PDB file of C-alpha atoms in Angstrom:
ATOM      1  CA  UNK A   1       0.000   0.000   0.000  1.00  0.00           C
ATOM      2  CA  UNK A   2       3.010   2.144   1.004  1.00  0.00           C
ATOM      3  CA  UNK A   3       4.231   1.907  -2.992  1.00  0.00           C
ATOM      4  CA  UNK A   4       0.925   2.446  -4.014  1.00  0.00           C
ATOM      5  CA  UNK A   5       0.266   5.762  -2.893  1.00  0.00           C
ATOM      6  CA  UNK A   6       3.939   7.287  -3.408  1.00  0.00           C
ATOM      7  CA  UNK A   7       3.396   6.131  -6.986  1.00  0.00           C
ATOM      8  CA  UNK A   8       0.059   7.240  -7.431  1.00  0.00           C
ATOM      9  CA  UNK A   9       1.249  10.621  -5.719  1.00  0.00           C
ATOM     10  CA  UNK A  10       4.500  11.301  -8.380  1.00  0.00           C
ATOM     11  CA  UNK A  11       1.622  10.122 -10.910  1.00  0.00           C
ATOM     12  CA  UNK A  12      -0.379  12.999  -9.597  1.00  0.00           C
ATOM     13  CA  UNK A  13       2.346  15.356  -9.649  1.00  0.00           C
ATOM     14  CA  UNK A  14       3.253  14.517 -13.353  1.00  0.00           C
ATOM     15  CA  UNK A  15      -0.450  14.538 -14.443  1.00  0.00           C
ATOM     16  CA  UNK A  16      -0.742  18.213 -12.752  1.00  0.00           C
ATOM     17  CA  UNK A  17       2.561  19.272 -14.637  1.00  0.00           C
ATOM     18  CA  UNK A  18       1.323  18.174 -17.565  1.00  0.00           C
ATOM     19  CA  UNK A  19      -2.036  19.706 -17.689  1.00  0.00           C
ATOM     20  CA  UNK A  20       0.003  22.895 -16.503  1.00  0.00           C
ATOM     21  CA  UNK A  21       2.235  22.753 -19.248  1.00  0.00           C
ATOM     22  CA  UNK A  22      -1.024  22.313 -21.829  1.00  0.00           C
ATOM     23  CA  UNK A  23      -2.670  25.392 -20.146  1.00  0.00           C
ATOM     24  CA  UNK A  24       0.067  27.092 -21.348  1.00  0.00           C
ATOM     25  CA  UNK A  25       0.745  25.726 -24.333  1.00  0.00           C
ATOM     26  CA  UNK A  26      -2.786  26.962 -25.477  1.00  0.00           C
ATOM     27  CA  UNK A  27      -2.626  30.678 -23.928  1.00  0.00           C
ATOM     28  CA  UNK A  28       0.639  31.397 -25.529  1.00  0.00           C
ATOM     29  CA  UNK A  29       0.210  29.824 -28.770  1.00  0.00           C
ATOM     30  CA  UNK A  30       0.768  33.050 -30.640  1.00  0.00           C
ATOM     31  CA  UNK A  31       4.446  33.429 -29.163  1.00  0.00           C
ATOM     32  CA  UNK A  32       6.793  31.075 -31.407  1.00  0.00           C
ATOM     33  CA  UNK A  33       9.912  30.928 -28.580  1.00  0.00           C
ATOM     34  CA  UNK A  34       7.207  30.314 -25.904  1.00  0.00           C
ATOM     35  CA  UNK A  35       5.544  28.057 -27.683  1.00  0.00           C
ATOM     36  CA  UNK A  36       9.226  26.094 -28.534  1.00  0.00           C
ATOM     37  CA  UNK A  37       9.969  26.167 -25.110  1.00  0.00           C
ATOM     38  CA  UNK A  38       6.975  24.488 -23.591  1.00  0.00           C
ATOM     39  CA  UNK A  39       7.069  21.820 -26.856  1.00  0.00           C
ATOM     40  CA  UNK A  40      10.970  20.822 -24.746  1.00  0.00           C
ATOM     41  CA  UNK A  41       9.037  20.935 -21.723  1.00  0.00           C
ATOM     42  CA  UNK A  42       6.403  18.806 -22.480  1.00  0.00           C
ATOM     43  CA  UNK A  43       8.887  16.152 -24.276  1.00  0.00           C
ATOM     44  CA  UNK A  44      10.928  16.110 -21.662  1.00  0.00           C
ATOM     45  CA  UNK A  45       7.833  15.741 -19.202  1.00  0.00           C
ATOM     46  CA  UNK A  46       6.429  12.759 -20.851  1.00  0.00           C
ATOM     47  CA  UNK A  47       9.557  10.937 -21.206  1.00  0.00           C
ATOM     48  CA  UNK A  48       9.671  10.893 -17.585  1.00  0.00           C
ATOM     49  CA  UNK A  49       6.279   9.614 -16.932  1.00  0.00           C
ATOM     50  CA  UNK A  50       6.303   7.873 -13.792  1.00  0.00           C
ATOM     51  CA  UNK A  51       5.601   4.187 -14.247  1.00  0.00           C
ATOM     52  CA  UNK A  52       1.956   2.760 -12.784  1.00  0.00           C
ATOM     53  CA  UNK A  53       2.041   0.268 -10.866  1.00  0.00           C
ATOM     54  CA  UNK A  54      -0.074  -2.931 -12.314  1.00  0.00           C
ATOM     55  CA  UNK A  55      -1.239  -5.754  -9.955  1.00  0.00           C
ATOM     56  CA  UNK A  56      -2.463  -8.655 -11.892  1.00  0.00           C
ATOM     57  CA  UNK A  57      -5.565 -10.116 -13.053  1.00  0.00           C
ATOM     58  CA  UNK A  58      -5.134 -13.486 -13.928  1.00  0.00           C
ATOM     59  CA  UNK A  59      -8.509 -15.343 -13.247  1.00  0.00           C
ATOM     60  CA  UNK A  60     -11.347 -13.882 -15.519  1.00  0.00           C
ATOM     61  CA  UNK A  61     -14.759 -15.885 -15.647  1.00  0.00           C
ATOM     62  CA  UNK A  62     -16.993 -13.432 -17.414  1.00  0.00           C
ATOM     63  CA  UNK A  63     -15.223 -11.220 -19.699  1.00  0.00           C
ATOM     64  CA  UNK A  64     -15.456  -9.148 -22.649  1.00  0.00           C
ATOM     65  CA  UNK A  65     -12.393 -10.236 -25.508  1.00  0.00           C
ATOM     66  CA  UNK A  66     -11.878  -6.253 -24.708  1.00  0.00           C
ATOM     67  CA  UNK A  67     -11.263  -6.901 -20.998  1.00  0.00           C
ATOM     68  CA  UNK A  68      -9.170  -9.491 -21.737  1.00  0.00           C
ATOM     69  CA  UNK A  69      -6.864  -7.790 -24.033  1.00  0.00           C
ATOM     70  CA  UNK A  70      -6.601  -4.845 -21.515  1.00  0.00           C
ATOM     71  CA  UNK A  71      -5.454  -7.536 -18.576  1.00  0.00           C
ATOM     72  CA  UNK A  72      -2.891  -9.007 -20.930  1.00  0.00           C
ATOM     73  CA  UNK A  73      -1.686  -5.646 -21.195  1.00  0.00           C
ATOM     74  CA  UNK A  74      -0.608  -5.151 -17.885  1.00  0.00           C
ATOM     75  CA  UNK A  75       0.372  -8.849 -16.858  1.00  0.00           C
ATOM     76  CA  UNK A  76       0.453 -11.265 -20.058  1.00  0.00           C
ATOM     77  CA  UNK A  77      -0.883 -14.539 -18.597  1.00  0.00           C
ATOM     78  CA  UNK A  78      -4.398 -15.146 -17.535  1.00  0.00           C
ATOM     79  CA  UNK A  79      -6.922 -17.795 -17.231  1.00  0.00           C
ATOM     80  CA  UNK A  80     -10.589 -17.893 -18.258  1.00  0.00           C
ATOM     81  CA  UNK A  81     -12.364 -20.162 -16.364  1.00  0.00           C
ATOM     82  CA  UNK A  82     -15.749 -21.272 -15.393  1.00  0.00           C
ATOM     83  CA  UNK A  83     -17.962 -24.150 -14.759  1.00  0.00           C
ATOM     84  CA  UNK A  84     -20.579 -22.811 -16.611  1.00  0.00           C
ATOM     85  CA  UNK A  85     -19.477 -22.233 -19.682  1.00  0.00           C
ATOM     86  CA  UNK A  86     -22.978 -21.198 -21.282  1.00  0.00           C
ATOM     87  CA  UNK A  87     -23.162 -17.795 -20.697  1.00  0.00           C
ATOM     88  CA  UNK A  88     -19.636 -17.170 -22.264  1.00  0.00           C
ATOM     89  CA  UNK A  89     -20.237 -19.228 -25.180  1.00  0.00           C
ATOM     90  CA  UNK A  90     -23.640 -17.672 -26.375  1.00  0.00           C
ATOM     91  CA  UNK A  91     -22.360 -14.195 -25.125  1.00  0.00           C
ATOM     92  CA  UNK A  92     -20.087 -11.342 -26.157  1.00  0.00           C
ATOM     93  CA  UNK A  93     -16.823 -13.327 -24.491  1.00  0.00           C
ATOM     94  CA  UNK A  94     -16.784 -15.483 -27.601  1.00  0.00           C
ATOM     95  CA  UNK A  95     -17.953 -13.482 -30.448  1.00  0.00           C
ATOM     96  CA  UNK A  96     -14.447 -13.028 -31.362  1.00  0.00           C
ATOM     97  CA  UNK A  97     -13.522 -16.388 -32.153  1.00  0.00           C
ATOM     98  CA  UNK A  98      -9.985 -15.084 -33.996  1.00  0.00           C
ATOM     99  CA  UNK A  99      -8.819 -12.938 -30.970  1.00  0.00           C
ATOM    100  CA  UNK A 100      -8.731 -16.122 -28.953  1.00  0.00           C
ATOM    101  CA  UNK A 101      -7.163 -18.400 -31.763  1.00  0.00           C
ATOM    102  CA  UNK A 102      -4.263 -15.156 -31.837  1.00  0.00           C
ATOM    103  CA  UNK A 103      -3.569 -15.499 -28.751  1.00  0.00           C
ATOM    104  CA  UNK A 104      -2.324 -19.326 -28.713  1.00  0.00           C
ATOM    105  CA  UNK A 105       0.913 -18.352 -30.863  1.00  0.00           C
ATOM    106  CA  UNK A 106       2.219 -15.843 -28.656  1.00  0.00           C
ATOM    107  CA  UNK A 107       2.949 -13.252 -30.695  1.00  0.00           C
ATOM    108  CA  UNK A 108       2.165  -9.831 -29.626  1.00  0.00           C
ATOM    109  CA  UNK A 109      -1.002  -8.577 -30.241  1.00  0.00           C
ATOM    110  CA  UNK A 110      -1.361  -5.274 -31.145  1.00  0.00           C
ATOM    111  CA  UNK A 111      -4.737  -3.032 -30.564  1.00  0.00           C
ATOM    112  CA  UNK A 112      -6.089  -0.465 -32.179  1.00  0.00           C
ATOM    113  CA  UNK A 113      -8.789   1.585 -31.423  1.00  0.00           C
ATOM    114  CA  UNK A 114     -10.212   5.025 -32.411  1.00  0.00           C
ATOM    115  CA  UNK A 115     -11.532   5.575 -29.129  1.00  0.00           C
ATOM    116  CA  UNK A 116      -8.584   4.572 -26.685  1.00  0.00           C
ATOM    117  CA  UNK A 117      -4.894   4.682 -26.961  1.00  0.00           C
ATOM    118  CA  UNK A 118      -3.321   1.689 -28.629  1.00  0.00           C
ATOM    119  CA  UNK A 119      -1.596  -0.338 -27.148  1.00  0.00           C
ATOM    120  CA  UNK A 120       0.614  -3.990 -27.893  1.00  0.00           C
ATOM    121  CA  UNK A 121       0.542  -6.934 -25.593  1.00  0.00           C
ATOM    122  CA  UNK A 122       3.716  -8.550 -25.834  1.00  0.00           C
ATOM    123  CA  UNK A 123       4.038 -12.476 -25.870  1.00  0.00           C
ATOM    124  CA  UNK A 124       0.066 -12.836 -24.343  1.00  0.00           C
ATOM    125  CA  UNK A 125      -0.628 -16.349 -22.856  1.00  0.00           C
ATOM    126  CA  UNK A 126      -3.914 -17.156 -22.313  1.00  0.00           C
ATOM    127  CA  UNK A 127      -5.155 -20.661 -20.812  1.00  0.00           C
ATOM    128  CA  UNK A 128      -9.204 -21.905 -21.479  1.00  0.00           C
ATOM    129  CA  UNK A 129     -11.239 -23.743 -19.246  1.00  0.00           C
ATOM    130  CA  UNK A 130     -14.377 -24.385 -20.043  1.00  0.00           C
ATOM    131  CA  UNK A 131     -16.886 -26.337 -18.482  1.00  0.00           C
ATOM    132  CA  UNK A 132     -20.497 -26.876 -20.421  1.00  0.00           C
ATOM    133  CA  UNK A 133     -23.394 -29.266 -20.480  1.00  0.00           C
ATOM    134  CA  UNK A 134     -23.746 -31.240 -23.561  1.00  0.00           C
ATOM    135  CA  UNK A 135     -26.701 -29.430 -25.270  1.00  0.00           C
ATOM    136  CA  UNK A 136     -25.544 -26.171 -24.437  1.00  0.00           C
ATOM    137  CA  UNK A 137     -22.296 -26.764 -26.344  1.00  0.00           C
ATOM    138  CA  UNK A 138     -24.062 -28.021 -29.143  1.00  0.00           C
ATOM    139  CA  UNK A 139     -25.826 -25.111 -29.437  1.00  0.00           C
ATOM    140  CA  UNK A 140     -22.889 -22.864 -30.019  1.00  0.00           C
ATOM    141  CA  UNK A 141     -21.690 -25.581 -32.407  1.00  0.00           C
ATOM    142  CA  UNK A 142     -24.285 -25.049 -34.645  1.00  0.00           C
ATOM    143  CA  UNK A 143     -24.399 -21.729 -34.390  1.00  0.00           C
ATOM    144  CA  UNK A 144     -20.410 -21.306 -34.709  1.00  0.00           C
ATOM    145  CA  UNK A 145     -19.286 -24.464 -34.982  1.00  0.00           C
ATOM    146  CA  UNK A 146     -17.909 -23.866 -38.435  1.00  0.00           C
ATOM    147  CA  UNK A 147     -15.829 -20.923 -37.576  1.00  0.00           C
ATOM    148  CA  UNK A 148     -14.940 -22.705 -34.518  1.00  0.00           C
ATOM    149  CA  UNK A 149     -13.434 -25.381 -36.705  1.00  0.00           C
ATOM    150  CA  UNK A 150     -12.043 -23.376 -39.989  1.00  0.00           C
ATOM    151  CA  UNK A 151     -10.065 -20.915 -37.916  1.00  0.00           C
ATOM    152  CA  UNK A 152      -8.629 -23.534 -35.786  1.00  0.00           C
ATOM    153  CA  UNK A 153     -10.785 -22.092 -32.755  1.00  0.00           C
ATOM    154  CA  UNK A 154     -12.071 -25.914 -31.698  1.00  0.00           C
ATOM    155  CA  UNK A 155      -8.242 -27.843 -32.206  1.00  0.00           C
ATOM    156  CA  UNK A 156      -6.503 -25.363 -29.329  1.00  0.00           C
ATOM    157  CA  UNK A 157      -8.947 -27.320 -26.649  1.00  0.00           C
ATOM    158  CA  UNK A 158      -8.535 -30.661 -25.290  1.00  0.00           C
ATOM    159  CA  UNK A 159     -12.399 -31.577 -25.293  1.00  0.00           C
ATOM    160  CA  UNK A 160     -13.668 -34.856 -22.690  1.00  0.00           C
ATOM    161  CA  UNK A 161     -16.625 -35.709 -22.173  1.00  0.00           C
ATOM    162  CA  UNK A 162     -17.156 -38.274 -19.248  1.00  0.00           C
ATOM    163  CA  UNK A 163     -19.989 -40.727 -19.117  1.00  0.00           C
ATOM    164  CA  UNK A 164     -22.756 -39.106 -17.222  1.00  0.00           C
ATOM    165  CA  UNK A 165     -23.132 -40.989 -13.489  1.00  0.00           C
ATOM    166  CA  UNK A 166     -26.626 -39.483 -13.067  1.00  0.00           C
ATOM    167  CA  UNK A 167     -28.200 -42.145 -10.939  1.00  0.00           C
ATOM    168  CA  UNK A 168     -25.373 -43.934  -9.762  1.00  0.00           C
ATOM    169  CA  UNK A 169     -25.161 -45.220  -6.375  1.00  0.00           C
ATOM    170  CA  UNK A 170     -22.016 -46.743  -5.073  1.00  0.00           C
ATOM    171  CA  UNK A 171     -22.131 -48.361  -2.151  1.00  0.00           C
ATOM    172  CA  UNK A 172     -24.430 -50.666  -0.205  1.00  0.00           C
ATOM    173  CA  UNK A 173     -27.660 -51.793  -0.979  1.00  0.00           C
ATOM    174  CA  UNK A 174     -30.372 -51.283   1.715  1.00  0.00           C
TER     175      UNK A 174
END
């Protein structure tokens, strides 16, 4: 907590320098040498950003692709898991079949957006655990079961599927 707060405080400072320097940046724009001076300032400013501190998020079990790509950002391994894999599958987590099936090279992934800053993930690892009841899984096959399998979505996944024990009794007799 200690390192928390003196780097969100030198954070703070920066931010206020920087919004400083912008203030003036816009009142003297008509002055040339002003205007030169506070470009060095501002360069030199935001080479010297003071670094965030990121704690991890590793375990996602309902999460946008979007999410996803923002926690690989700031710690490049994660795990989605759940036991009910339903929601995910016939939700917005997997309506971006190709964003998982780039992940499972490695190779950084690079995002673009036109209403954020860009950013690349370097070397993202991403684990899959999904747990899902027959029918429901053979719902989102049919529905996108053949992108599943043409972009090589369904061959990352080791798939089981145990023999159901519903009304099995071990034991004794009475």
């Amino acid at each position: 907590k200690p390192q928390l707060a003196a780097q969100k405080a030198k954070h703070l400072i920066w931010k206020s320098d920087f919004e400083r320097l912008e203030k003036r940046l816009k009142s003297e724009s008509d002055d040339e040498e002003l205007v030169e001076e506070i470009q060095q300032e501002l360069e030199e400013l935001l080479l010297n950003e003071p670094k965030q501190l990121s704690f991890p998020k590793i375990l996602y079990r309902d999460a946008t692709p979007e999410a996803i790509a923002k926690g690989l950002y700031a710690w490049s391994s994660a795990l989605l898991n759940t036991n009910e894999a339903g929601a995910l599958l016939g939700g917005r987590t997997m309506s971006n079949l190709g964003f998982f099936s780039g992940l499972w090279d490695g190779d950084d992934l690079r995002i673009d957006r036109a209403s954020s800053d860009s950013y690349v993930v370097e070397g993202p690892r991403l684990t899959i655990s999904l747990m899902v009841q027959e029918k429901t899984f053979a719902k989102f096959l049919s529905n996108q079961g053949s992108l599943a399998r043409d972009n090589g979505f369904l061959a990352r996944f080791l798939v089981c599927y145990p023999a159901p024990l519903e009304g099995t009794r071990f034991g004794l007799n009475a």
